[in-house]
GROMACS .gro file of C-alpha atoms in nm:
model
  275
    1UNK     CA    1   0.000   0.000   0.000
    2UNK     CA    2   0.246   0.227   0.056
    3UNK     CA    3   0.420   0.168  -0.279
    4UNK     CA    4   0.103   0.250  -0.439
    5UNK     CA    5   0.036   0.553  -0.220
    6UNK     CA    6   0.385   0.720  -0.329
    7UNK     CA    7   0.308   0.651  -0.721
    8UNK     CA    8   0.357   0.970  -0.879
    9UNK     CA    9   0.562   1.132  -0.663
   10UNK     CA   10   0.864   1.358  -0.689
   11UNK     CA   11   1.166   1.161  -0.764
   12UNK     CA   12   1.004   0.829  -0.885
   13UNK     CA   13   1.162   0.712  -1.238
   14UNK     CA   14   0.887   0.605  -1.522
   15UNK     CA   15   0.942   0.499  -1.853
   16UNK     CA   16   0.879   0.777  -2.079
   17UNK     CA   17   0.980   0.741  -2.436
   18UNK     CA   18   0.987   0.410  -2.596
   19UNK     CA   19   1.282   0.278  -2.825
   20UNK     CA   20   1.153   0.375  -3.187
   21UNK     CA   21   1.056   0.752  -3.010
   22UNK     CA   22   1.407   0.779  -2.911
   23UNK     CA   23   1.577   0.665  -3.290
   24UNK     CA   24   1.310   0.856  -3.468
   25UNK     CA   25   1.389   1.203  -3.194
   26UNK     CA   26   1.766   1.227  -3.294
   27UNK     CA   27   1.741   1.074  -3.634
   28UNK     CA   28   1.507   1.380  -3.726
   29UNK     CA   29   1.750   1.606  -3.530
   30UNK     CA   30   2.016   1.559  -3.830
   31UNK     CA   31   1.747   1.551  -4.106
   32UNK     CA   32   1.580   1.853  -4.001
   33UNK     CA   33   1.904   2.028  -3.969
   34UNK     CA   34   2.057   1.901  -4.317
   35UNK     CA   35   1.739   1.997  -4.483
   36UNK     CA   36   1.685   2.320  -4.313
   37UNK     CA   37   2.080   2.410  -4.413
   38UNK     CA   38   2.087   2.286  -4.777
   39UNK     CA   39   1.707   2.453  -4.853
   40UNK     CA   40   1.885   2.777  -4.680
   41UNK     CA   41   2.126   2.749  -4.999
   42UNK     CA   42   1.829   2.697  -5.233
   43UNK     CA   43   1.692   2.983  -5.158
   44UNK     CA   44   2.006   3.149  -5.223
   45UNK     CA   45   1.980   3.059  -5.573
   46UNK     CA   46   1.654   3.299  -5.613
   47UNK     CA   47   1.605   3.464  -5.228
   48UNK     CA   48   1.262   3.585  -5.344
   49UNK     CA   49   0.907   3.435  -5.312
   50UNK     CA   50   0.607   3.528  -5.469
   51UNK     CA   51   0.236   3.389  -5.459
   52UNK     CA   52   0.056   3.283  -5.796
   53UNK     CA   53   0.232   3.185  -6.123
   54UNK     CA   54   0.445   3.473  -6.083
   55UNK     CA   55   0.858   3.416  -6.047
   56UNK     CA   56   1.032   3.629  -6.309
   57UNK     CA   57   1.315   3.874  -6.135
   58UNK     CA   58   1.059   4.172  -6.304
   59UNK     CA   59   0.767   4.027  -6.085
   60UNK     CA   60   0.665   4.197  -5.742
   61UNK     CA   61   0.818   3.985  -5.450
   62UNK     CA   62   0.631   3.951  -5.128
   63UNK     CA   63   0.973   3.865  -4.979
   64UNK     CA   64   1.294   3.927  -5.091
   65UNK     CA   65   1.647   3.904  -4.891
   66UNK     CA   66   1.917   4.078  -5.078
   67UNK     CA   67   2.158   4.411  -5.087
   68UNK     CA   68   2.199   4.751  -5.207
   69UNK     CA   69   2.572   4.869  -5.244
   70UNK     CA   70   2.631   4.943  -4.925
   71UNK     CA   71   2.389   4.729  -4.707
   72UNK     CA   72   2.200   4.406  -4.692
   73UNK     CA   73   1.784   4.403  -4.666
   74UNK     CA   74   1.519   4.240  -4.600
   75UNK     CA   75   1.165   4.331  -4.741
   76UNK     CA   76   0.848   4.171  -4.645
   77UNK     CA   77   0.556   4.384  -4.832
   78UNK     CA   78   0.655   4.732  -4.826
   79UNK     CA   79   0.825   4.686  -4.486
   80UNK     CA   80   1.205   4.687  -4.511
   81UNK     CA   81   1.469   4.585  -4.299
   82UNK     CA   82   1.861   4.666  -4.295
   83UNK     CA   83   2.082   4.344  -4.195
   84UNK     CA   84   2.379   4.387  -4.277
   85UNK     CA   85   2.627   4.146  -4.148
   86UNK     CA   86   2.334   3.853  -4.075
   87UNK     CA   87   2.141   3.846  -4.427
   88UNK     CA   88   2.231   4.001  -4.763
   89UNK     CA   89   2.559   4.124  -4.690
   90UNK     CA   90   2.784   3.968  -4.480
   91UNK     CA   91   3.176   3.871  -4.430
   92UNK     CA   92   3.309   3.491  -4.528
   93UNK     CA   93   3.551   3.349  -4.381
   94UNK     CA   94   3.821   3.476  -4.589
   95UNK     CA   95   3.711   3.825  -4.515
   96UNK     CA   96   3.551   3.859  -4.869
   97UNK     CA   97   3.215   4.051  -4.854
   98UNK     CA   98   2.949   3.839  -5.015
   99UNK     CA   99   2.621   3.961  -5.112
  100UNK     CA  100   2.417   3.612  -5.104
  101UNK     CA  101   2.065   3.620  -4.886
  102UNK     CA  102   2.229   3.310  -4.653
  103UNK     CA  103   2.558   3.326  -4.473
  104UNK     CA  104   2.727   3.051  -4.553
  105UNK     CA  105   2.806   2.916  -4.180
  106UNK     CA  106   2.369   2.829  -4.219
  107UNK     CA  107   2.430   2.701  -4.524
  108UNK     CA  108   2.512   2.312  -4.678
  109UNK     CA  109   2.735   2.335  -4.866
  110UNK     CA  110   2.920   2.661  -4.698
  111UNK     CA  111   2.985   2.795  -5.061
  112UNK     CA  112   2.718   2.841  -5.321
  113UNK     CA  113   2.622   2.510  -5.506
  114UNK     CA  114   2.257   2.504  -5.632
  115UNK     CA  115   2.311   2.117  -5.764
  116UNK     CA  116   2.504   2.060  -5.405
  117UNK     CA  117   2.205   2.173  -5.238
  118UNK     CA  118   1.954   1.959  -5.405
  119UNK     CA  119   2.108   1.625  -5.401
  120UNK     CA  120   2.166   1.686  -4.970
  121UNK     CA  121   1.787   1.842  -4.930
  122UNK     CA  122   1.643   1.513  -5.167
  123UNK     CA  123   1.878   1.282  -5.012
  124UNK     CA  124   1.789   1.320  -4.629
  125UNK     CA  125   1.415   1.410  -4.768
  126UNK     CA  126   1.405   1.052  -4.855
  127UNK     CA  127   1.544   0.959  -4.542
  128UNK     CA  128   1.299   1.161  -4.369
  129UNK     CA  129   0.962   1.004  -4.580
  130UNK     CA  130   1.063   0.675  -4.478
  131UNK     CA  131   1.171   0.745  -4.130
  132UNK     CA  132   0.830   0.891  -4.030
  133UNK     CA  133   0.640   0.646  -4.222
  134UNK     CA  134   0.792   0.393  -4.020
  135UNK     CA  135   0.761   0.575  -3.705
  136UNK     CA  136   0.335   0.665  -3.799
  137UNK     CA  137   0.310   0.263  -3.848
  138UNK     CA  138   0.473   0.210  -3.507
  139UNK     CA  139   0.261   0.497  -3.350
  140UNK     CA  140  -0.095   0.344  -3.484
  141UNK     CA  141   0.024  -0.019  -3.411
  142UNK     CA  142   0.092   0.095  -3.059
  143UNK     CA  143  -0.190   0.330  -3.021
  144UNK     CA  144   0.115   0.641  -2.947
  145UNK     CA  145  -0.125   0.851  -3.078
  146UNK     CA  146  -0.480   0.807  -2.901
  147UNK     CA  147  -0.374   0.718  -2.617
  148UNK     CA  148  -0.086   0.997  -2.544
  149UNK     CA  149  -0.140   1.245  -2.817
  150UNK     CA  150  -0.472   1.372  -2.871
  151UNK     CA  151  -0.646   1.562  -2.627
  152UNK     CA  152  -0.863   1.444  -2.328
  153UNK     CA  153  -1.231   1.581  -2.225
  154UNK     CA  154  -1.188   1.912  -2.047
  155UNK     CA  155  -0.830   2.017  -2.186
  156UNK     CA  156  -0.972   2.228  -2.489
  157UNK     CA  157  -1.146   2.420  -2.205
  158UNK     CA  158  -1.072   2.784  -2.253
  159UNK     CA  159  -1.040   2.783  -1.880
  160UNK     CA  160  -0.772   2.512  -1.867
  161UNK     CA  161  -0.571   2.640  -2.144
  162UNK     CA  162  -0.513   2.980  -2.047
  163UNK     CA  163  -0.423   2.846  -1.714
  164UNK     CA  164  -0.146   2.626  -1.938
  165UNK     CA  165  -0.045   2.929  -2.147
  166UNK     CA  166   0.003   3.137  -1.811
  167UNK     CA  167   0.199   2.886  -1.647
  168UNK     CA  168   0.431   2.804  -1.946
  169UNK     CA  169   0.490   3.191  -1.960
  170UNK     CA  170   0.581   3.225  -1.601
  171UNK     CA  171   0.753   2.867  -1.652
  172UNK     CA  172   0.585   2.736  -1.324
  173UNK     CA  173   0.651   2.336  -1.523
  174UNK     CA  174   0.433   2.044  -1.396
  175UNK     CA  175   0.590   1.854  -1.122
  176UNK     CA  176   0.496   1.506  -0.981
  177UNK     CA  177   0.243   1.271  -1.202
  178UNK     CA  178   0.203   1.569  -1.385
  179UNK     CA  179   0.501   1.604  -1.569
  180UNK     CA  180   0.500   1.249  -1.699
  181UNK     CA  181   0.266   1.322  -1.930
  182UNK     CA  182   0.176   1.568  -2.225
  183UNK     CA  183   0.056   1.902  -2.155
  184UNK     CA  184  -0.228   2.032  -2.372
  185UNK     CA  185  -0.018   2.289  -2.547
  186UNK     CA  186   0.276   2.012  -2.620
  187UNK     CA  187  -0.044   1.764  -2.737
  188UNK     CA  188  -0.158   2.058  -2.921
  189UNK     CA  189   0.182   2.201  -3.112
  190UNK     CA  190   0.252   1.830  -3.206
  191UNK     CA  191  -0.016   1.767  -3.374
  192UNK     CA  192  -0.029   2.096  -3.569
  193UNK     CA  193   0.364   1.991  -3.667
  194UNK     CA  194   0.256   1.651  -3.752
  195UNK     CA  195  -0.084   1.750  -3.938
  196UNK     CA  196  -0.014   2.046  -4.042
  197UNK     CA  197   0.309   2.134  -4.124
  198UNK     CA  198   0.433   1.819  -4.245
  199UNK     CA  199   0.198   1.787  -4.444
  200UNK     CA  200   0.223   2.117  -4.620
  201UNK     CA  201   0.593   2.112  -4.626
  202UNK     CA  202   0.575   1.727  -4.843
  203UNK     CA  203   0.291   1.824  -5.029
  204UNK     CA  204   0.426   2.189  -5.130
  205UNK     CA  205   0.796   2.014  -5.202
  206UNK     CA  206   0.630   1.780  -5.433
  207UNK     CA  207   0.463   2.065  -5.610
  208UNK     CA  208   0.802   2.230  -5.700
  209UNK     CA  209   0.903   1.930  -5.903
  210UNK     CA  210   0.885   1.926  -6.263
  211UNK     CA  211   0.858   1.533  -6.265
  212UNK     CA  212   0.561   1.513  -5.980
  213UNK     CA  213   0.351   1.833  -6.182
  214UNK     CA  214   0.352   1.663  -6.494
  215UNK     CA  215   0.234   1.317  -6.306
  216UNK     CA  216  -0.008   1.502  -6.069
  217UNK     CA  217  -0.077   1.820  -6.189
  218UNK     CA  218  -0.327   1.891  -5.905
  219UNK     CA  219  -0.091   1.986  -5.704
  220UNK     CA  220   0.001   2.283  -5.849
  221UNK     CA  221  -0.404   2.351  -5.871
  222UNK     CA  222  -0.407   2.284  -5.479
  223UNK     CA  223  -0.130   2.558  -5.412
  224UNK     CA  224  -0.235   2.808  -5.710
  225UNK     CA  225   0.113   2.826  -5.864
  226UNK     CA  226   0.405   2.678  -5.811
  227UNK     CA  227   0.539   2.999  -5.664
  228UNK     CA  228   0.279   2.960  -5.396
  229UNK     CA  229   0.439   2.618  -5.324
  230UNK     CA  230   0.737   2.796  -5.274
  231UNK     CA  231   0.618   3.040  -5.046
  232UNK     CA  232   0.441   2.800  -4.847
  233UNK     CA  233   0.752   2.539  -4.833
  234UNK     CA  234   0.930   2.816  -4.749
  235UNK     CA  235   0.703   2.962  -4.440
  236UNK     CA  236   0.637   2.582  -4.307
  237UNK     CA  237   1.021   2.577  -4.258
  238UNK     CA  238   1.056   2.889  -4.074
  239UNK     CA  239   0.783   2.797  -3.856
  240UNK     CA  240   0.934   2.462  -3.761
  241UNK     CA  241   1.275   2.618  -3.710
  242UNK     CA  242   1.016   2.812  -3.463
  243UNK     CA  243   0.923   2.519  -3.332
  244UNK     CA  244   1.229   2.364  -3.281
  245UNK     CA  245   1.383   2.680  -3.078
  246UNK     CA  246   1.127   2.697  -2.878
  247UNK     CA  247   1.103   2.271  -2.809
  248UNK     CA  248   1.486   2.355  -2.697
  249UNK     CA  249   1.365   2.692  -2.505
  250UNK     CA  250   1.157   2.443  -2.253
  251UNK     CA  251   1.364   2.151  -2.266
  252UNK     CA  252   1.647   2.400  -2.100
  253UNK     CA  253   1.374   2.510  -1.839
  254UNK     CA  254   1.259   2.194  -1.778
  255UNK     CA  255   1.606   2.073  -1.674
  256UNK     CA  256   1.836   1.975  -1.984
  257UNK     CA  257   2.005   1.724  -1.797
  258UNK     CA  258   1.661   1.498  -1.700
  259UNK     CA  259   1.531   1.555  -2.029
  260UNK     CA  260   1.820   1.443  -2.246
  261UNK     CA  261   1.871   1.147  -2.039
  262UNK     CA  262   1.478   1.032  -2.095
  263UNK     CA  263   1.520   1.110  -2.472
  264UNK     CA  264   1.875   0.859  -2.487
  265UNK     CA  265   1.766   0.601  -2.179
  266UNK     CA  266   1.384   0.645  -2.213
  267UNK     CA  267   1.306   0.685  -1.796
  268UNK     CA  268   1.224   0.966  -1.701
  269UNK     CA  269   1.244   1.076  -1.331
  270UNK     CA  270   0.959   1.283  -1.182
  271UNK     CA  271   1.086   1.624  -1.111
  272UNK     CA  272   1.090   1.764  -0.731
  273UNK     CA  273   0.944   2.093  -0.635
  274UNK     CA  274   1.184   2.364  -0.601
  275UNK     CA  275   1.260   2.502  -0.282
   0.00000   0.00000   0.00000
């Protein structure tokens, strides 16, 4: 009885993330980050996007990175931005001023190679399809996703999550029995990364390829242009770089230490209250 009555409490270790969550976790690490990197130096073959069928360098650009003479920019709309030294216009290595939208240091390869680019951003894109393919199989053969994933009666509550969104902000974490589990707003930005943004990002990647338009040429239909493809391909990766900064921003207020040793061992130990 008194095992049972101390279940849940501070200190106690539970298993937390099963074998193929752990390969898939740090597997997707080094894809996202080789895609990210190498799409970083697509862009920097064209750093503007439109929306439509629009793409010549005469058309109107709802975002554009690039330089002046003296200074780099960045224009969203009719909003623009100086940044030199970070985008546009920066210093290589060598101390050669370079006037590409990407520095190279966020870039694979670290000097301009459009074909380069491609074959790393296709290459781990493969790896990436199959990898989560395996990973959904595992999830629905387990049940991952009902029983951990989607939310529970009362946690769409308005009530309940503004109390989450308050709590994250003043990063009072869940302790105890708690903490084991999924908070709403983790259920809830997984699944919009999973459902959403996945998604988008395959389906608008797809749409930028010659080979895929001619076979399905819906796609293009479903994006209006293959310059909206772009756009959107483009905006899903900048919001799951978003995502992924601010995964890391709780993970290091969580405690760094407890949650990378759950995410290589799998057990997790229930944090204490803080004196």
């Amino acid at each position: 009885m008194m095992r049972d009555a101390a279940a849940g409490m501070a200190g106690e270790w539970r298993l937390r993330h099963r074998w193929p969550t752990r390969i898939w976790h740090w597997a997707n690490a080094v894809i996202v980050i080789v895609m990210l990197m190498s799409g970083l130096m697509i862009f920097n073959a064209h750093p503007r996007l439109y929306w439509g069928q629009y793409g010549a360098n005469a058309d109107h650009a709802w975002l554009e990175i690039g330089s002046t003479p003296t200074q780099g920019i960045l224009r969203i709309g009719d909003v623009m931005v100086p940044t030199t030294g970070v985008l546009g216009r920066w210093t290589d290595g060598d101390g050669m001023v370079q006037t590409r939208a990407f520095p190279g240091w966020a870039t694979i390869p670290t000097r301009y190679s459009l074909s380069a680019a491609r074959r790393w951003h296709l290459a781990f894109a493969w790896a990436f399809a199959i990898g989560g393919a395996a990973y959904a199989a595992w999830c629905m053969a387990r049940g991952h996703l009902s029983r951990d994933l989607l939310p529970r009666r009362g946690e769409l509550a308005p009530g309940h999550l503004w109390a989450e969104i308050t709590a994250h902000a003043r990063l009072r974490l869940a302790k105890g029995e708690a903490a084991a589990r999924y908070n709403i707003l983790q259920k809830l930005s997984y699944l919009a990364v999973l459902f959403g943004l996945l998604p988008a990002m395959l389906l608008s990647g797809l749409a930028m390829s010659p080979a895929m338009d001619a076979a399905w040429p819906w796609l293009v239909d479903l994006f209006a242009g293959r310059q909206s493809a772009r756009s959107v391909h483009f905006i899903c990766a900048m919001l799951i770089l978003a995502f992924v900064l601010v995964h890391l921003a709780m993970v290091a207020a969580a405690g760094p230490v407890r949650e990378l040793r759950a995410m290589i061992g799998g057990w997790y130990r229930l944090p204490e209250e803080r004196a």
